[in-house]
């Protein structure tokens, strides 16, 4: 399948450019590594914002992206065949944006009022984030960074601009790791009569965002927030934290693992029906495989699936019940048992 794009851009220098505006056919936007032989290094101010702020001078390039071969081709900009199909990819027309590996900067208000944006994918070199770059991106909860979790990246810079729930996935050569950073709230209270304002922060999401060392996630430090989170956060937040840490146990100590598993077992009659409601059988299966939940939790999940009239989920839960909790019939008997 081929997708057409029209890129407005200007030069940073002779070897690199800045993207200013994009027109295209899909709400899932992909930005190429190069345009006109120059590296795409920046997304300019208001690049994807609902309101347009183009400079007086810019250039335009039309490209075709082959989604199967993942190759770009530049074509003349005067073709009438594609021109009527393209729309401005900004504001509420964006759901996912994939930025190139060599992009290192996102400008001020770059995604301002992108109210439908859900996911951003970047390379590891994006480390400069402009002022209010993600303001009013109310559905933006998923970030993917193309690097190993042990590599330096700009993930902490992006997280520092967003106080909402955010699931960050690191995809590198050694595999995939995902970490959940919960929402937090900031407020400022005036301390009268001196007109001094005190900053107040609620939620462990702020502390979780501090768990980086020189741009690399410090997951051992991240695990230390869980005991306090248990006292302050909602159960759904705790489920998200522990599920990803158990699923991707990078730098997970035995002590931290025991805390997560203990909480899972304490709350299993809430957690498993909740996962059934989300139709997340992959996670329930993972818990069963590791022996972290009981048959009572699976039965609670079956009751939830029945209320939902979810036949597929019911069948999978019955399979898990038979596989992990049904006692096997004896094939041999002692002499005493026969008498």
Short mmCIF file of C-alpha atoms in Angstrom, two decimals:
data_model
loop_
_atom_site.label_atom_id
_atom_site.label_comp_id
_atom_site.label_asym_id
_atom_site.label_seq_id
_atom_site.Cartn_x
_atom_site.Cartn_y
_atom_site.Cartn_z
CA UNK A 1 0.00 0.00 0.00
CA UNK A 2 1.23 3.48 -0.87
CA UNK A 3 0.56 6.61 1.18
CA UNK A 4 1.09 10.15 -0.10
CA UNK A 5 2.58 12.95 2.00
CA UNK A 6 3.32 16.61 1.36
CA UNK A 7 5.98 18.11 3.64
CA UNK A 8 6.55 21.81 4.25
CA UNK A 9 10.06 22.44 5.57
CA UNK A 10 12.95 24.87 5.81
CA UNK A 11 16.71 24.42 6.12
CA UNK A 12 18.59 24.39 9.41
CA UNK A 13 21.86 24.14 7.50
CA UNK A 14 23.08 22.52 4.28
CA UNK A 15 22.74 19.02 5.72
CA UNK A 16 19.58 19.16 7.85
CA UNK A 17 16.01 20.48 7.79
CA UNK A 18 13.10 21.32 10.05
CA UNK A 19 9.58 19.99 9.35
CA UNK A 20 6.97 22.77 9.50
CA UNK A 21 3.70 21.18 8.35
CA UNK A 22 2.50 17.87 6.91
CA UNK A 23 -0.38 16.98 4.60
CA UNK A 24 -1.35 13.36 4.05
CA UNK A 25 -3.99 10.64 3.83
CA UNK A 26 -3.74 8.83 7.17
CA UNK A 27 -4.19 9.76 10.83
CA UNK A 28 -1.12 7.61 11.53
CA UNK A 29 1.73 9.89 10.43
CA UNK A 30 5.26 8.76 9.57
CA UNK A 31 8.07 11.29 9.12
CA UNK A 32 11.00 10.19 6.90
CA UNK A 33 14.66 10.20 7.89
CA UNK A 34 15.60 12.47 4.98
CA UNK A 35 13.92 14.85 2.55
CA UNK A 36 15.76 16.15 -0.48
CA UNK A 37 18.93 14.43 0.71
CA UNK A 38 18.93 16.33 4.02
CA UNK A 39 18.39 14.79 7.46
CA UNK A 40 15.10 15.63 9.20
CA UNK A 41 16.43 16.90 12.54
CA UNK A 42 13.58 18.97 14.00
CA UNK A 43 9.81 19.31 14.20
CA UNK A 44 9.23 23.06 14.16
CA UNK A 45 7.11 25.21 16.45
CA UNK A 46 3.38 24.39 16.03
CA UNK A 47 4.32 21.66 13.52
CA UNK A 48 1.32 19.44 14.32
CA UNK A 49 -0.73 21.99 16.26
CA UNK A 50 -4.33 22.77 15.41
CA UNK A 51 -3.36 26.34 14.49
CA UNK A 52 -0.93 26.96 11.64
CA UNK A 53 2.15 29.17 12.12
CA UNK A 54 4.23 28.93 8.94
CA UNK A 55 7.25 31.20 8.43
CA UNK A 56 7.45 33.46 5.39
CA UNK A 57 9.90 31.17 3.59
CA UNK A 58 9.63 27.41 3.23
CA UNK A 59 9.90 24.63 0.68
CA UNK A 60 7.55 21.80 -0.25
CA UNK A 61 8.28 18.16 -1.09
CA UNK A 62 5.83 15.39 -2.02
CA UNK A 63 6.69 11.81 -1.04
CA UNK A 64 5.16 8.36 -1.40
CA UNK A 65 5.64 5.87 1.44
CA UNK A 66 5.38 2.14 0.67
CA UNK A 67 3.99 0.62 3.88
CA UNK A 68 5.03 -2.94 2.94
CA UNK A 69 8.60 -2.28 1.84
CA UNK A 70 8.95 0.72 4.19
CA UNK A 71 10.58 2.84 1.51
CA UNK A 72 10.19 6.51 0.55
CA UNK A 73 10.07 8.00 -2.93
CA UNK A 74 10.01 11.70 -3.77
CA UNK A 75 7.80 12.77 -6.71
CA UNK A 76 7.07 16.07 -8.53
CA UNK A 77 4.86 18.40 -6.50
CA UNK A 78 2.54 19.33 -9.38
CA UNK A 79 0.61 16.05 -9.73
CA UNK A 80 -3.17 16.38 -9.68
CA UNK A 81 -3.77 12.69 -8.95
CA UNK A 82 -2.84 12.88 -5.27
CA UNK A 83 -3.46 16.55 -4.48
CA UNK A 84 -7.20 16.31 -3.81
CA UNK A 85 -6.78 13.41 -1.35
CA UNK A 86 -4.45 15.11 1.11
CA UNK A 87 -5.57 16.85 4.29
CA UNK A 88 -3.63 18.85 6.83
CA UNK A 89 -2.35 16.41 9.46
CA UNK A 90 -2.76 18.47 12.59
CA UNK A 91 -4.99 18.94 15.61
CA UNK A 92 -7.66 16.27 15.94
CA UNK A 93 -6.60 14.52 12.69
CA UNK A 94 -3.67 12.77 14.38
CA UNK A 95 -3.75 9.47 16.30
CA UNK A 96 -0.15 8.29 16.01
CA UNK A 97 3.04 10.06 14.96
CA UNK A 98 6.30 8.24 14.18
CA UNK A 99 9.38 10.47 14.21
CA UNK A 100 12.71 9.50 12.58
CA UNK A 101 15.77 8.25 14.46
CA UNK A 102 17.86 11.34 13.77
CA UNK A 103 15.27 13.86 15.02
CA UNK A 104 16.62 15.53 18.16
CA UNK A 105 14.22 18.42 18.74
CA UNK A 106 10.48 19.05 18.96
CA UNK A 107 9.63 22.75 18.94
CA UNK A 108 7.38 24.90 21.11
CA UNK A 109 3.68 23.95 20.99
CA UNK A 110 4.52 21.29 18.38
CA UNK A 111 1.50 19.12 19.32
CA UNK A 112 -0.65 21.86 20.84
CA UNK A 113 -4.35 20.87 20.87
CA UNK A 114 -3.74 17.52 19.19
CA UNK A 115 -6.75 16.22 21.08
CA UNK A 116 -6.91 12.85 19.29
CA UNK A 117 -3.20 11.99 19.57
CA UNK A 118 -2.79 8.66 21.38
CA UNK A 119 0.74 7.46 20.59
CA UNK A 120 4.15 8.89 19.76
CA UNK A 121 7.11 6.84 18.52
CA UNK A 122 10.61 8.32 18.50
CA UNK A 123 14.26 7.42 18.20
CA UNK A 124 16.61 7.68 21.16
CA UNK A 125 18.13 11.03 20.19
CA UNK A 126 15.02 13.17 20.74
CA UNK A 127 16.16 15.03 23.84
CA UNK A 128 15.06 18.64 23.31
CA UNK A 129 11.36 19.28 23.91
CA UNK A 130 9.96 22.78 23.46
CA UNK A 131 7.66 24.70 25.76
CA UNK A 132 4.13 23.24 26.11
CA UNK A 133 4.85 20.84 23.26
CA UNK A 134 2.07 18.46 24.34
CA UNK A 135 -0.44 20.91 25.78
CA UNK A 136 -4.05 19.63 25.61
CA UNK A 137 -3.03 16.22 24.23
CA UNK A 138 -5.61 14.61 26.50
CA UNK A 139 -5.55 11.16 24.88
CA UNK A 140 -1.77 10.86 24.66
CA UNK A 141 -0.91 7.88 26.91
CA UNK A 142 1.55 5.74 24.90
CA UNK A 143 5.17 6.49 24.06
CA UNK A 144 7.50 4.13 22.19
CA UNK A 145 11.25 4.77 22.10
CA UNK A 146 13.33 2.78 19.63
CA UNK A 147 16.19 1.81 21.94
CA UNK A 148 17.01 -0.64 24.71
CA UNK A 149 15.83 0.28 28.19
CA UNK A 150 19.46 0.50 29.30
CA UNK A 151 20.34 3.15 26.71
CA UNK A 152 20.20 6.91 27.13
CA UNK A 153 17.19 8.49 25.44
CA UNK A 154 14.87 11.46 25.65
CA UNK A 155 12.07 9.52 27.35
CA UNK A 156 12.52 11.42 30.62
CA UNK A 157 12.38 14.75 28.77
CA UNK A 158 9.03 13.83 27.24
CA UNK A 159 7.70 12.48 30.55
CA UNK A 160 8.67 15.70 32.30
CA UNK A 161 6.25 17.56 30.01
CA UNK A 162 3.29 15.23 30.66
CA UNK A 163 1.60 14.67 34.03
CA UNK A 164 -1.03 12.23 32.70
CA UNK A 165 -0.78 8.41 32.74
CA UNK A 166 1.92 7.26 30.32
CA UNK A 167 3.01 3.79 29.27
CA UNK A 168 6.54 3.89 27.83
CA UNK A 169 7.78 1.02 25.68
CA UNK A 170 11.48 0.66 24.91
CA UNK A 171 12.09 -1.39 21.73
CA UNK A 172 15.73 -2.15 21.06
CA UNK A 173 18.10 -4.83 19.84
CA UNK A 174 17.82 -6.86 23.05
CA UNK A 175 14.02 -6.88 23.08
CA UNK A 176 11.11 -4.92 24.52
CA UNK A 177 10.48 -3.45 27.97
CA UNK A 178 7.44 -1.44 29.07
CA UNK A 179 7.08 0.78 32.16
CA UNK A 180 4.01 2.63 33.44
CA UNK A 181 4.30 6.19 34.77
CA UNK A 182 1.06 7.15 36.55
CA UNK A 183 -0.63 10.52 36.59
CA UNK A 184 0.19 13.17 39.17
CA UNK A 185 -1.22 16.59 40.07
CA UNK A 186 0.44 19.90 40.87
CA UNK A 187 -1.06 22.85 42.69
CA UNK A 188 0.24 26.10 44.16
CA UNK A 189 -1.10 27.51 47.42
CA UNK A 190 -0.52 31.08 48.50
CA UNK A 191 1.11 31.44 51.90
CA UNK A 192 -0.41 34.69 53.18
CA UNK A 193 0.39 37.45 53.88
CA UNK A 194 3.83 37.21 52.24
CA UNK A 195 2.41 36.29 48.79
CA UNK A 196 4.69 33.29 48.63
CA UNK A 197 3.37 30.23 46.81
CA UNK A 198 4.00 26.70 48.00
CA UNK A 199 4.08 23.87 45.49
CA UNK A 200 2.03 20.77 46.27
CA UNK A 201 2.32 17.49 44.35
CA UNK A 202 -0.09 14.56 44.63
CA UNK A 203 0.53 11.13 43.15
CA UNK A 204 3.52 8.81 42.85
CA UNK A 205 3.76 9.56 39.14
CA UNK A 206 6.02 12.51 39.91
CA UNK A 207 8.47 10.37 41.88
CA UNK A 208 8.37 7.71 39.17
CA UNK A 209 9.45 10.31 36.61
CA UNK A 210 12.53 11.12 38.69
CA UNK A 211 13.79 7.53 38.37
CA UNK A 212 16.32 8.22 35.62
CA UNK A 213 20.10 8.48 35.71
CA UNK A 214 21.62 10.49 32.86
CA UNK A 215 18.65 9.69 30.63
CA UNK A 216 18.56 5.95 31.46
CA UNK A 217 15.62 4.49 33.44
CA UNK A 218 16.62 3.42 36.95
CA UNK A 219 14.13 0.60 37.42
CA UNK A 220 15.49 -0.48 40.80
CA UNK A 221 14.72 3.00 42.12
CA UNK A 222 11.36 2.92 40.32
CA UNK A 223 10.39 -0.24 42.24
CA UNK A 224 10.86 1.56 45.58
CA UNK A 225 7.80 3.78 44.94
CA UNK A 226 5.36 0.85 45.05
CA UNK A 227 4.82 0.62 48.85
CA UNK A 228 3.79 4.27 49.06
CA UNK A 229 1.78 3.97 45.85
CA UNK A 230 -0.25 1.20 47.51
CA UNK A 231 -1.41 3.75 50.09
CA UNK A 232 -2.14 6.58 47.65
CA UNK A 233 -2.98 5.25 44.18
CA UNK A 234 -6.09 3.58 42.78
CA UNK A 235 -6.06 -0.18 42.38
CA UNK A 236 -6.16 0.08 38.59
CA UNK A 237 -2.94 2.12 38.68
CA UNK A 238 -1.25 -0.43 40.93
CA UNK A 239 -2.34 -3.22 38.57
CA UNK A 240 -0.75 -1.41 35.63
CA UNK A 241 2.52 -0.88 37.52
CA UNK A 242 2.91 -4.44 38.82
CA UNK A 243 1.74 -6.11 35.60
CA UNK A 244 4.42 -4.46 33.48
CA UNK A 245 7.19 -4.93 36.04
CA UNK A 246 6.41 -8.65 36.36
CA UNK A 247 6.04 -9.01 32.59
CA UNK A 248 9.32 -7.16 31.87
CA UNK A 249 11.49 -7.84 34.96
CA UNK A 250 14.58 -5.84 33.95
CA UNK A 251 16.61 -5.05 37.11
CA UNK A 252 13.79 -6.52 39.24
CA UNK A 253 15.15 -7.70 42.60
CA UNK A 254 13.67 -10.66 44.46
CA UNK A 255 12.44 -8.31 47.18
CA UNK A 256 10.61 -6.05 44.72
CA UNK A 257 9.16 -9.05 42.90
CA UNK A 258 7.80 -10.43 46.18
CA UNK A 259 6.07 -7.10 46.88
CA UNK A 260 4.38 -7.08 43.49
CA UNK A 261 3.29 -10.73 43.70
CA UNK A 262 2.03 -10.30 47.28
CA UNK A 263 -0.17 -7.39 46.22
CA UNK A 264 -1.44 -9.34 43.22
CA UNK A 265 -2.48 -12.22 45.48
CA UNK A 266 -4.11 -9.90 48.01
CA UNK A 267 -6.21 -8.19 45.33
CA UNK A 268 -6.73 -11.05 42.86
CA UNK A 269 -10.53 -11.12 43.28
CA UNK A 270 -10.57 -7.50 42.06
CA UNK A 271 -7.73 -7.72 39.54
CA UNK A 272 -8.79 -10.75 37.48
CA UNK A 273 -12.41 -9.60 36.86
CA UNK A 274 -10.95 -6.19 35.97
CA UNK A 275 -8.66 -7.78 33.37
CA UNK A 276 -11.59 -9.80 32.02
CA UNK A 277 -13.51 -6.54 31.64
CA UNK A 278 -10.58 -5.25 29.57
CA UNK A 279 -10.50 -8.56 27.63
CA UNK A 280 -6.84 -8.90 28.60
CA UNK A 281 -6.46 -12.67 28.55
CA UNK A 282 -2.74 -12.45 27.79
CA UNK A 283 -2.08 -10.98 31.23
CA UNK A 284 -4.35 -13.46 33.06
CA UNK A 285 -2.64 -16.36 31.28
CA UNK A 286 0.76 -14.96 32.29
CA UNK A 287 -0.30 -14.82 35.96
CA UNK A 288 -1.61 -18.41 35.81
CA UNK A 289 1.55 -19.72 34.16
CA UNK A 290 3.62 -18.34 37.03
CA UNK A 291 1.30 -19.59 39.77
CA UNK A 292 0.57 -16.11 41.11
CA UNK A 293 -3.24 -16.38 41.31
CA UNK A 294 -5.64 -18.97 42.72
CA UNK A 295 -8.57 -20.89 41.31
CA UNK A 296 -10.91 -18.52 43.18
CA UNK A 297 -9.60 -15.64 41.06
CA UNK A 298 -10.21 -17.56 37.84
CA UNK A 299 -13.76 -18.36 39.00
CA UNK A 300 -14.31 -14.65 39.68
CA UNK A 301 -13.08 -13.98 36.15
CA UNK A 302 -15.52 -16.56 34.77
CA UNK A 303 -18.40 -14.83 36.54
CA UNK A 304 -17.37 -11.53 34.97
CA UNK A 305 -17.08 -13.09 31.50
CA UNK A 306 -20.56 -14.57 31.95
CA UNK A 307 -22.01 -11.17 32.87
CA UNK A 308 -20.37 -9.72 29.75
CA UNK A 309 -21.66 -12.64 27.65
CA UNK A 310 -18.10 -13.00 26.36
CA UNK A 311 -17.98 -16.54 24.99
CA UNK A 312 -14.35 -16.47 23.85
CA UNK A 313 -13.13 -15.26 27.24
CA UNK A 314 -15.22 -17.86 29.05
CA UNK A 315 -13.69 -20.63 26.93
CA UNK A 316 -10.14 -19.40 27.60
CA UNK A 317 -10.75 -19.12 31.35
CA UNK A 318 -12.21 -22.64 31.47
CA UNK A 319 -9.11 -23.86 29.66
CA UNK A 320 -6.87 -22.14 32.24
CA UNK A 321 -8.92 -23.63 35.06
CA UNK A 322 -8.56 -27.15 33.68
CA UNK A 323 -4.86 -26.71 32.89
CA UNK A 324 -3.65 -25.15 36.14
CA UNK A 325 -6.19 -25.96 38.85
CA UNK A 326 -8.00 -29.26 38.13
CA UNK A 327 -6.62 -32.12 40.22
CA UNK A 328 -5.33 -35.01 38.16
CA UNK A 329 -6.98 -38.40 38.65
CA UNK A 330 -4.83 -41.02 40.28
CA UNK A 331 -3.52 -43.70 37.97
CA UNK A 332 -1.98 -45.87 40.71
CA UNK A 333 -3.38 -46.97 44.04
CA UNK A 334 -1.74 -48.38 47.14
CA UNK A 335 -2.74 -51.76 48.56
CA UNK A 336 -4.33 -50.06 51.58
CA UNK A 337 -6.50 -47.84 49.34
CA UNK A 338 -7.95 -50.90 47.60
CA UNK A 339 -9.16 -52.26 50.95
#
